[in-house]
GROMACS .gro file of C-alpha atoms in nm:
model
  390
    1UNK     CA    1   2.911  -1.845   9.437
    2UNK     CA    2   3.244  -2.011   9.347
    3UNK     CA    3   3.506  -1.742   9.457
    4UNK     CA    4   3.691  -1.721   9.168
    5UNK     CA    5   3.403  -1.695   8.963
    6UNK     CA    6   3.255  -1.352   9.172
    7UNK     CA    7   3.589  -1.191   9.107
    8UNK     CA    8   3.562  -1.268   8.774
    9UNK     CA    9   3.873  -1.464   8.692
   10UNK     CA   10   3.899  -1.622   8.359
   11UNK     CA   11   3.824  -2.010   8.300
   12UNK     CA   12   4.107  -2.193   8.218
   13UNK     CA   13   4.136  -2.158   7.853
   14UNK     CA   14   4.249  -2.499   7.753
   15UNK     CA   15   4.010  -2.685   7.941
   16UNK     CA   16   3.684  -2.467   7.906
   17UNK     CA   17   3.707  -2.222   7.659
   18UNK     CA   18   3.433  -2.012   7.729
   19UNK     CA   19   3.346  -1.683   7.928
   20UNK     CA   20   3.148  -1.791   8.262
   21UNK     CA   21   2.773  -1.600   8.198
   22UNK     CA   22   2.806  -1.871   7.861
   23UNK     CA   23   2.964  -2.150   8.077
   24UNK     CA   24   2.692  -2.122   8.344
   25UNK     CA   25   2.435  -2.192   8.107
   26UNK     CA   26   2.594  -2.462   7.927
   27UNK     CA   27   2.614  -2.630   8.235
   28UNK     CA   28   2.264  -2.584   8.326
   29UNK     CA   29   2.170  -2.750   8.039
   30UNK     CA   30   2.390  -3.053   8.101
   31UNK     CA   31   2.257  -3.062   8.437
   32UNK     CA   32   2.545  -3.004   8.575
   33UNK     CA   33   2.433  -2.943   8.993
   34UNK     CA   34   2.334  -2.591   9.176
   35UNK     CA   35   2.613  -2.431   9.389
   36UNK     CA   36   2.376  -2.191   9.485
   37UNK     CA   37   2.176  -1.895   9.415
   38UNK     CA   38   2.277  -1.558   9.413
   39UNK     CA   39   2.097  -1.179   9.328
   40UNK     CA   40   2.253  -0.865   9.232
   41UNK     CA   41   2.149  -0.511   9.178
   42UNK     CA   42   2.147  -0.351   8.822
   43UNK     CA   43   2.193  -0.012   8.849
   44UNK     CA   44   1.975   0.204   8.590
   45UNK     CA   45   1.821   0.570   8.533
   46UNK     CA   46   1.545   0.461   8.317
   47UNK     CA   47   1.182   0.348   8.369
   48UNK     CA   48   1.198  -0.050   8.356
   49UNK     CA   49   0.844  -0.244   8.255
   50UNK     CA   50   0.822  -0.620   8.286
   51UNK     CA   51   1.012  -0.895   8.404
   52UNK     CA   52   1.137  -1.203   8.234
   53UNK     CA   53   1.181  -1.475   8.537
   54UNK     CA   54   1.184  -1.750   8.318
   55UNK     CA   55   1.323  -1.928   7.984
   56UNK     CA   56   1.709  -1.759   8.019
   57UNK     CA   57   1.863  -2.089   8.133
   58UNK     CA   58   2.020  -2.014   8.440
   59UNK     CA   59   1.906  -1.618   8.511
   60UNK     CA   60   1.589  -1.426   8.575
   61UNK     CA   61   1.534  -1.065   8.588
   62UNK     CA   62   1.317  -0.913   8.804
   63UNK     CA   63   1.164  -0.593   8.880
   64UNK     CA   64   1.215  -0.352   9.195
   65UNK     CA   65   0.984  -0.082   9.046
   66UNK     CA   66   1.149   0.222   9.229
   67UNK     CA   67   0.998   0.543   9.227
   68UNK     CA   68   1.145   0.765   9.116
   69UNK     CA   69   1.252   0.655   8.792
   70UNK     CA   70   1.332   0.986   8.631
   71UNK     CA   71   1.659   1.032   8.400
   72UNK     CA   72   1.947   1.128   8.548
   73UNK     CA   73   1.796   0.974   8.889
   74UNK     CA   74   1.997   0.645   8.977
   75UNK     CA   75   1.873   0.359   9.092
   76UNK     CA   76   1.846  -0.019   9.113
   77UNK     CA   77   1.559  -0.130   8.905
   78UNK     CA   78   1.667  -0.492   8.802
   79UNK     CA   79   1.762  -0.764   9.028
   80UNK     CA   80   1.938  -1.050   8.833
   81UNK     CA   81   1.853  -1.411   8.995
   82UNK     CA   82   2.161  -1.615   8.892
   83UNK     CA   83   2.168  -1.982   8.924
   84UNK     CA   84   2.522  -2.121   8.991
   85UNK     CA   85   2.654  -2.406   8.789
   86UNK     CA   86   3.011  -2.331   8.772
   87UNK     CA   87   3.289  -2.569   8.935
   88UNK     CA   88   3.574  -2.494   9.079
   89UNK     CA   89   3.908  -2.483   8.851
   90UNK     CA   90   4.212  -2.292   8.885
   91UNK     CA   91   4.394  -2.144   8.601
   92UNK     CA   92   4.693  -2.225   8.432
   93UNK     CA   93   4.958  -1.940   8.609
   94UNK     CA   94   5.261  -2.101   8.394
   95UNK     CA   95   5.164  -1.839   8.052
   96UNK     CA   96   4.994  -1.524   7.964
   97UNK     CA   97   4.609  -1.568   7.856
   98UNK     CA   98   4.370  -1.274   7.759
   99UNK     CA   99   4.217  -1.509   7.550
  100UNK     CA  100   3.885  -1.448   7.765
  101UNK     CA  101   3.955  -1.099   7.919
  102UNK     CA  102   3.745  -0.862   7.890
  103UNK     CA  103   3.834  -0.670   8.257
  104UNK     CA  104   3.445  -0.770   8.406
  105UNK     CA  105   3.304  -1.008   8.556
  106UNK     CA  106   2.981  -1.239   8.468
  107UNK     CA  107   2.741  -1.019   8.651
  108UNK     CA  108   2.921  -0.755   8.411
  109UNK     CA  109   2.890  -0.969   8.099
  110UNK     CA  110   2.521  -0.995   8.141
  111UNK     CA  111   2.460  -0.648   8.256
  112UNK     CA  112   2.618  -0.477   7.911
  113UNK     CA  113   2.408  -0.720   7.711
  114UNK     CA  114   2.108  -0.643   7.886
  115UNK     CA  115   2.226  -0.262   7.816
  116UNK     CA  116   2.249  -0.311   7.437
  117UNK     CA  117   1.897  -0.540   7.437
  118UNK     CA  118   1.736  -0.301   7.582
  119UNK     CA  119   1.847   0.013   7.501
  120UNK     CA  120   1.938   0.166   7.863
  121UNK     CA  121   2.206   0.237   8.100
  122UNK     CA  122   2.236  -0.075   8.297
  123UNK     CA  123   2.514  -0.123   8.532
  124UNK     CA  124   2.575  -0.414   8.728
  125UNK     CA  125   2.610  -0.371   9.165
  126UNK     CA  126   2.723  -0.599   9.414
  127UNK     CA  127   2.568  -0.915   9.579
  128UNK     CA  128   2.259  -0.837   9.761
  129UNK     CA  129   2.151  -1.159   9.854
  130UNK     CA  130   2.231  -1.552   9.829
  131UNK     CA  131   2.052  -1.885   9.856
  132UNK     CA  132   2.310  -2.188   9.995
  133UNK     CA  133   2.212  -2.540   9.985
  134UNK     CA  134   2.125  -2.708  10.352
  135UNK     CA  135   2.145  -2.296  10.460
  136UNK     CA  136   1.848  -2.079  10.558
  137UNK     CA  137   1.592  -2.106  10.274
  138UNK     CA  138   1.469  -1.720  10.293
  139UNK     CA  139   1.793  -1.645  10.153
  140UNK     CA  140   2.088  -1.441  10.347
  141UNK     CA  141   2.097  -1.032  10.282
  142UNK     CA  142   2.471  -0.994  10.215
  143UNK     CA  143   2.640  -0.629  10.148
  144UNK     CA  144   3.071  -0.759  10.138
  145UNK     CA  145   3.007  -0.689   9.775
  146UNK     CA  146   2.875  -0.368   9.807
  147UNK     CA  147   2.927  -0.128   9.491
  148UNK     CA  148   2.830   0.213   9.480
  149UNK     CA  149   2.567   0.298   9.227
  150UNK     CA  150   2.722   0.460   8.908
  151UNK     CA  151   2.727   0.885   8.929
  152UNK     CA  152   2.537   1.008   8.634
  153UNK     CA  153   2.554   1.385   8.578
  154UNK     CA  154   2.272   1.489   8.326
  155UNK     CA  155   2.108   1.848   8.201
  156UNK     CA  156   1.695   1.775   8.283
  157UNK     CA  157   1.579   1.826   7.946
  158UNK     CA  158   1.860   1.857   7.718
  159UNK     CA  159   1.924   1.503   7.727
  160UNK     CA  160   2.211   1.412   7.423
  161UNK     CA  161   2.094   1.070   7.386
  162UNK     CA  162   1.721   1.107   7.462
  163UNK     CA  163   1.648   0.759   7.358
  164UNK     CA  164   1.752   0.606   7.625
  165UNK     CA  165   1.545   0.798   7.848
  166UNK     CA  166   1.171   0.668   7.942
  167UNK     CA  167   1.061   0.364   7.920
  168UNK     CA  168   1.228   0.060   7.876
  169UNK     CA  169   1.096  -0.319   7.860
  170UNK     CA  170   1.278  -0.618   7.962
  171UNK     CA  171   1.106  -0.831   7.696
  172UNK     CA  172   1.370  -0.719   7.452
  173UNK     CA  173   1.582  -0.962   7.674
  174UNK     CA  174   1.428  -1.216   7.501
  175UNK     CA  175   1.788  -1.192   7.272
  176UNK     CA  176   1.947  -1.311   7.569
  177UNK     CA  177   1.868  -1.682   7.466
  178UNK     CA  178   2.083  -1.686   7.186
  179UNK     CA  179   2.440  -1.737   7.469
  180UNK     CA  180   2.466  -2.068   7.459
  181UNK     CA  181   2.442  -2.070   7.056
  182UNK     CA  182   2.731  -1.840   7.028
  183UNK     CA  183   3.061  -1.987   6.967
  184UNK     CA  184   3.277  -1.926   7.257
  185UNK     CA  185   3.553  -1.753   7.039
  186UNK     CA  186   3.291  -1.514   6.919
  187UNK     CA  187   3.131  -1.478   7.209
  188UNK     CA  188   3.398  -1.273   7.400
  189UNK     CA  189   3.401  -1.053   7.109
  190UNK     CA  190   3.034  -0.985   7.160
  191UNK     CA  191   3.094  -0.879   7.547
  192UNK     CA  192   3.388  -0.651   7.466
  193UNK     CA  193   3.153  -0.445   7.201
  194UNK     CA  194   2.898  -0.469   7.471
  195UNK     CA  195   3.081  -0.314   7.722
  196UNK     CA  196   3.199  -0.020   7.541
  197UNK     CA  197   2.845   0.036   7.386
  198UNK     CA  198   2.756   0.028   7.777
  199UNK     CA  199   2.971   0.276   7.813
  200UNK     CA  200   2.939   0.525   7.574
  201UNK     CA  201   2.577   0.514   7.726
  202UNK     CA  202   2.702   0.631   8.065
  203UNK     CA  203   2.924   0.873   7.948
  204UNK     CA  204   2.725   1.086   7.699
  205UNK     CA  205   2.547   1.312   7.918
  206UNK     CA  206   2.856   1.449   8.112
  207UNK     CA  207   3.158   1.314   7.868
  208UNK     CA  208   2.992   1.327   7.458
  209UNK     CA  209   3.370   1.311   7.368
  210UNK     CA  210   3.459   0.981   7.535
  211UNK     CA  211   3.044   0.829   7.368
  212UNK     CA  212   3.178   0.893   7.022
  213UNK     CA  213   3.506   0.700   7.103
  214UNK     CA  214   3.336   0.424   7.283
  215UNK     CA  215   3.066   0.356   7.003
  216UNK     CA  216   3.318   0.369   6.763
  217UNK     CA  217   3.532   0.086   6.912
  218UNK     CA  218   3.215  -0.076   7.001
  219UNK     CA  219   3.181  -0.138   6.648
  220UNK     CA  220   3.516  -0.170   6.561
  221UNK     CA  221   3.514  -0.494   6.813
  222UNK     CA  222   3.271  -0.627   6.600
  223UNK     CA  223   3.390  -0.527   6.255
  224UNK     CA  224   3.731  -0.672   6.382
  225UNK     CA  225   3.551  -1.044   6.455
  226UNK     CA  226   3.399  -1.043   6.117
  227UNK     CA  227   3.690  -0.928   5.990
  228UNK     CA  228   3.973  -1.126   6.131
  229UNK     CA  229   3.799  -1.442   6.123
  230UNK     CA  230   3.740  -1.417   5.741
  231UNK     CA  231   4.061  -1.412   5.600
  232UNK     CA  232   4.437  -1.516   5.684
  233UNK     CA  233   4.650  -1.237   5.821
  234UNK     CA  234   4.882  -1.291   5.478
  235UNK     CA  235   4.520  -1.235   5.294
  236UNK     CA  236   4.501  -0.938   5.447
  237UNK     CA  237   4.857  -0.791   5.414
  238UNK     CA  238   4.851  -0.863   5.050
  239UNK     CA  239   4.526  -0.649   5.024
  240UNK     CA  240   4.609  -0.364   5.264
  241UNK     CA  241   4.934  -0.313   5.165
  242UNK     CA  242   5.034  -0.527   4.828
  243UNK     CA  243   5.376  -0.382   4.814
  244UNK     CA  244   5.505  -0.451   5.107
  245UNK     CA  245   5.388  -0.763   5.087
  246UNK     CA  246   5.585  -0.845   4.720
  247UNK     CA  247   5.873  -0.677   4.900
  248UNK     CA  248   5.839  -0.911   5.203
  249UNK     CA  249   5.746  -1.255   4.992
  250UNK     CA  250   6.087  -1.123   4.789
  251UNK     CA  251   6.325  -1.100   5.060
  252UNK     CA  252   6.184  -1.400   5.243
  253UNK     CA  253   5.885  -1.570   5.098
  254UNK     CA  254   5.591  -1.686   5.200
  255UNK     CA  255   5.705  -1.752   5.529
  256UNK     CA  256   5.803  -1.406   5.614
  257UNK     CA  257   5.461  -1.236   5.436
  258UNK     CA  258   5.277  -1.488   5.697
  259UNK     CA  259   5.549  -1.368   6.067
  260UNK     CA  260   5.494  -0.971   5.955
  261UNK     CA  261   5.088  -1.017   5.826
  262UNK     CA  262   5.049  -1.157   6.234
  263UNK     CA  263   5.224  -0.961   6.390
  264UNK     CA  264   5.042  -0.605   6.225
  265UNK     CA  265   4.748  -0.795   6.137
  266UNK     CA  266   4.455  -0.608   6.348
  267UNK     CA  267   4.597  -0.322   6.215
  268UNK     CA  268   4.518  -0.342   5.892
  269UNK     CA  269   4.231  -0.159   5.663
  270UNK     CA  270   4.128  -0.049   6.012
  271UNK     CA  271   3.913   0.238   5.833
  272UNK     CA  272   3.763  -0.024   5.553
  273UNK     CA  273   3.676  -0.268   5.807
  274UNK     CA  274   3.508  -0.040   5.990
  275UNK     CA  275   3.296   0.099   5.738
  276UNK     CA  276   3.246  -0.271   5.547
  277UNK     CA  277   3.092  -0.404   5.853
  278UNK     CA  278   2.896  -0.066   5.977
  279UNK     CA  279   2.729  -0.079   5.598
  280UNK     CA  280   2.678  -0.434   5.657
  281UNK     CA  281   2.501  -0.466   5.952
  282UNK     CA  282   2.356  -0.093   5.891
  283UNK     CA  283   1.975  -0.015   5.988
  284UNK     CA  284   1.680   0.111   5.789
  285UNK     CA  285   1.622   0.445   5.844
  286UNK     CA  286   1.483   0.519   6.140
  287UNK     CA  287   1.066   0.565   6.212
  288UNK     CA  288   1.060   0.830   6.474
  289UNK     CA  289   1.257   1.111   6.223
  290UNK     CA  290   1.190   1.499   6.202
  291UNK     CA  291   1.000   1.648   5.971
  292UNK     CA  292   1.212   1.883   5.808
  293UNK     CA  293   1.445   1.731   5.609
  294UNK     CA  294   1.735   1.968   5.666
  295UNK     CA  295   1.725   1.809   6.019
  296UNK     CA  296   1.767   1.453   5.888
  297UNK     CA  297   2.096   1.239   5.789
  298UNK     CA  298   2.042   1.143   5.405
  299UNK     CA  299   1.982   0.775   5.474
  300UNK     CA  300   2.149   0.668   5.127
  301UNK     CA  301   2.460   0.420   5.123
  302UNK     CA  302   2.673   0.679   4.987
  303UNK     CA  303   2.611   0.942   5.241
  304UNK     CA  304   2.624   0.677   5.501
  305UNK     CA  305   2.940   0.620   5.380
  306UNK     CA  306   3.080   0.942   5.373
  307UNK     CA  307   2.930   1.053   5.730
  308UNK     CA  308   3.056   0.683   5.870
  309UNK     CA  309   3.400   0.790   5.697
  310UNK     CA  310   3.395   1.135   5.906
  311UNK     CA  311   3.318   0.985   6.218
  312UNK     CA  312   3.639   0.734   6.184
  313UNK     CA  313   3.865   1.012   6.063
  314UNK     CA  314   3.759   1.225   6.380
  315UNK     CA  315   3.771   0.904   6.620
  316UNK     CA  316   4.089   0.861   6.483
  317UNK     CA  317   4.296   1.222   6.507
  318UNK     CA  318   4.126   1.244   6.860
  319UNK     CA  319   4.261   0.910   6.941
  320UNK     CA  320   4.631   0.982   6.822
  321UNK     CA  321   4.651   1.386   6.788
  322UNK     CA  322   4.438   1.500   7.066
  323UNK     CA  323   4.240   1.680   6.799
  324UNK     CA  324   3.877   1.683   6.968
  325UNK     CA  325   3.533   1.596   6.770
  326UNK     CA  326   3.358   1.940   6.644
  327UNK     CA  327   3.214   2.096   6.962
  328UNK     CA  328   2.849   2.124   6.784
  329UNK     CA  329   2.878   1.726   6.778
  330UNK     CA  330   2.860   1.683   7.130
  331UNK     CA  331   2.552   1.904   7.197
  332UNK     CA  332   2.197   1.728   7.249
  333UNK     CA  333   2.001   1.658   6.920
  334UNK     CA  334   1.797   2.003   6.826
  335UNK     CA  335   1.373   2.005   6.846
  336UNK     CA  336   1.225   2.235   6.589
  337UNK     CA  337   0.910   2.247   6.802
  338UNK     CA  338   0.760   2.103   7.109
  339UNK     CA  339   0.577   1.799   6.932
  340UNK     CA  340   0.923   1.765   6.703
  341UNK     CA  341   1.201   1.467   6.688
  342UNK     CA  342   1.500   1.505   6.771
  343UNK     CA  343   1.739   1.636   6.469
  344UNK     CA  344   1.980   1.385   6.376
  345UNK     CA  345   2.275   1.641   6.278
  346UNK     CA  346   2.394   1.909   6.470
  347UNK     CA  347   2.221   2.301   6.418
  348UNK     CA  348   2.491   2.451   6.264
  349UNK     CA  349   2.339   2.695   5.980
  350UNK     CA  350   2.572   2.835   5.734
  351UNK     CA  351   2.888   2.762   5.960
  352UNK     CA  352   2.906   2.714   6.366
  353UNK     CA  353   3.211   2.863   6.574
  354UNK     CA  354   3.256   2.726   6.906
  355UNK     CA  355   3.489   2.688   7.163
  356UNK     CA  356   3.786   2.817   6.916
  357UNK     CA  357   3.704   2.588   6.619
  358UNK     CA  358   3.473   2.687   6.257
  359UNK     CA  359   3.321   2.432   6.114
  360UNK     CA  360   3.072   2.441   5.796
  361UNK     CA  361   2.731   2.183   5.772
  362UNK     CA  362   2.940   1.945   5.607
  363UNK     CA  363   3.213   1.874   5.880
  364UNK     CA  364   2.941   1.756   6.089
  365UNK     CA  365   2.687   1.495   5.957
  366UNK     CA  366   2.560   1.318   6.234
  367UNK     CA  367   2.494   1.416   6.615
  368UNK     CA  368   2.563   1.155   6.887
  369UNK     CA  369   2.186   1.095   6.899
  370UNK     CA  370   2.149   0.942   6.540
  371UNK     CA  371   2.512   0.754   6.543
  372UNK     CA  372   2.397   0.609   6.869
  373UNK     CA  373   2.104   0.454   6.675
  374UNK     CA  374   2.286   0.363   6.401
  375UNK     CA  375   2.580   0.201   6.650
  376UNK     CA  376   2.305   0.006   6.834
  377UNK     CA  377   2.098  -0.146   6.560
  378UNK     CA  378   2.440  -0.235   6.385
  379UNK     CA  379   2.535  -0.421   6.699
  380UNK     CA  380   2.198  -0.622   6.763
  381UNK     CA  381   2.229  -0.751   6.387
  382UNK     CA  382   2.544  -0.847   6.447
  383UNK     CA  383   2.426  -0.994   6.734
  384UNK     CA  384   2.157  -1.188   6.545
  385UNK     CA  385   2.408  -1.316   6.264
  386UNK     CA  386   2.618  -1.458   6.495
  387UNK     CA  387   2.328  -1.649   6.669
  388UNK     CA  388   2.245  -1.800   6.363
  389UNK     CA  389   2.580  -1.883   6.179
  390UNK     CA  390   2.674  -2.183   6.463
   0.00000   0.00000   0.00000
């Protein structure tokens, strides 16, 4: 593979304008010529079914079945096939671009997809093996890109996100065809929200603390691409924050409204974006629920609203006080019996008292469990939306 593009280095904006997993296949289907063909490991703790080997443009996904595929066991499940139709380019090293940065590579672009698709910790690995034109046609066994398998530290059992244990099928790849129908622009906002989703998935058996900041930004990536790709910056000023904005339009006009609104811009109605596009994209309730309804989230917009609102608020004084999530929110989802689902708020009873905090049933209206569900489908329509809007 192009050397530049293995390290992961960033297209030159100006000229292409895409990420290179979306570049790749857009030159496949120009039929632009084969550099080669390269495999990598995808690192997983869940039980993979299926394969999907063709109708993904340049990539196929196959199947290693390992054994054992238990959770908290890792191992490499996945192979990604990947077709190379990249050319060589340098980038422009005159300016500063993170127009296209996301701090992975294309193996990692299509390796947090395939995590949200699916459901799953997926993690891409190193180069295991390449196919070079006019070179041996078996394919050369390569390890210079070796990368350690991911460390996963789980509690057999008392799993906090036991959805993403089991079985998982790589038919729900099949969203994986939408790429090359994404706008570019968009597109990098799609990998960024991937990634932390991807995450958050990694780090909520050992780390809950870091999940609920990772799905939270996951969907504040997206909220922010809806969001600042509606409106101008001034738009947005003027709504956020109307008097500052008569006090800026008065002492300079419209030109000065438009230099502040740009430069504090992402900033603004962070909390209001956030919940606008959660209650947006928002799922049904879910199928699999408990029983007993003092073990279920009250799937009305309101409450949704309100528990969405919590989360944000806690995200938020962690984020810039160092004040922690409420202990009982990082502990696995509760079973009232052995044929139960998982509860989707934490057991708390009249009041819980943990680890030097008191907190009452109302300070806590969502475990991890359920806000992972409601972060993923969120994402995936998202996902869909943009598909379809190009």
């Amino acid at each position: 593979m192009n050397a530049n593009a293995q390290t992961g280095d960033t297209q030159d904006a100006a000229r292409l304008r895409a990420l290179l997993s979306q570049l790749n296949w857009l030159n496949a289907l120009n039929d632009e010529p084969a550099n080669g063909v390269y495999e990598y490991q995808f690192h997983s703790d869940a039980h993979i079914t299926g394969e999907f080997t063709s109708g993904l443009g340049p990539y196929s996904f196959l199947n290693t079945v390992p054994i054992p595929d238990t959770p908290g066991i890792v191992t490499a499940p996945i192979i990604l096939r990947l077709v190379d139709h990249l050319p060589e380019y340098r980038p422009d090293m005159s300016k500063k671009d993170e127009t296209f940065y996301h701090g992975g590579t294309m193996v990692d672009e299509l390796a947090a997809l395939s995590s949200l698709c699916i459901g799953a910790r997926i993690m891409a690995g190193g180069e295991s093996r390449r196919f070079e034109p006019g070179k041996d046609p078996m394919g050369r066994p390569c390890a210079w890109d070796y990368k350690p398998a991911p460390f996963l530290r789980v509690r057999p059992g008392r799993y906090v996100l036991p959805s993403i244990t089991g079985t998982h099928s790589l038919d729900n790849l099949n969203m994986l065809k939408s790429i090359p129908k994404i706008s570019p622009e968009r597109y990098v906002n799609l990998i960024r929200s991937c990634i932390a989703y991807q995450d958050a998935l990694w780090a909520a058996e050992s780390e809950p603390h870091f999940a609920w900041l990772l799905f939270v930004s996951a969907l504040e990536t997206a909220a922010n691409d809806i969001y600042l790709s509606d409106r101008s910056p001034a738009e947005r000023l003027k709504d956020a924050k109307p008097d500052v904005a008569t006090i800026l339009d008065e002492a300079g006009g419209h030109q000065l409204v438009e230099k502040i609104a740009k430069l504090i811009a992402p900033s603004l109605g962070a909390t209001k974006k956030f919940l606008d596009f959660t209650l947006n994209f928002g799922p049904n309730e879910p199928t699999d629920r408990p029983d007993q309804e003092w073990l279920r989230v009250k799937w009305s917009k309101t409450n949704l609203k309100h528990t969405l609102s919590k989360v944000y608020n806690y995200r938020s004084r962690s984020l810039h006080g160092g004040l922690p999530f409420p202990a009982p929110m990082y502990d696995p989802p509760f079973y009232f019996d052995r044929k139960s689902k998982p509860s989707e708020v934490p057991l708390t009873g009249l009041a819980s008292h943990s680890r030097g905090g008191t907190w009452l049933p109302e300070d806590m209206p969502v475990n991890l469990h359920c806000f992972h569900y409601i972060t993923r489908e969120t994402l995936i329509n998202w996902w869909r939306n943009l598909a379809n809007e190009r």
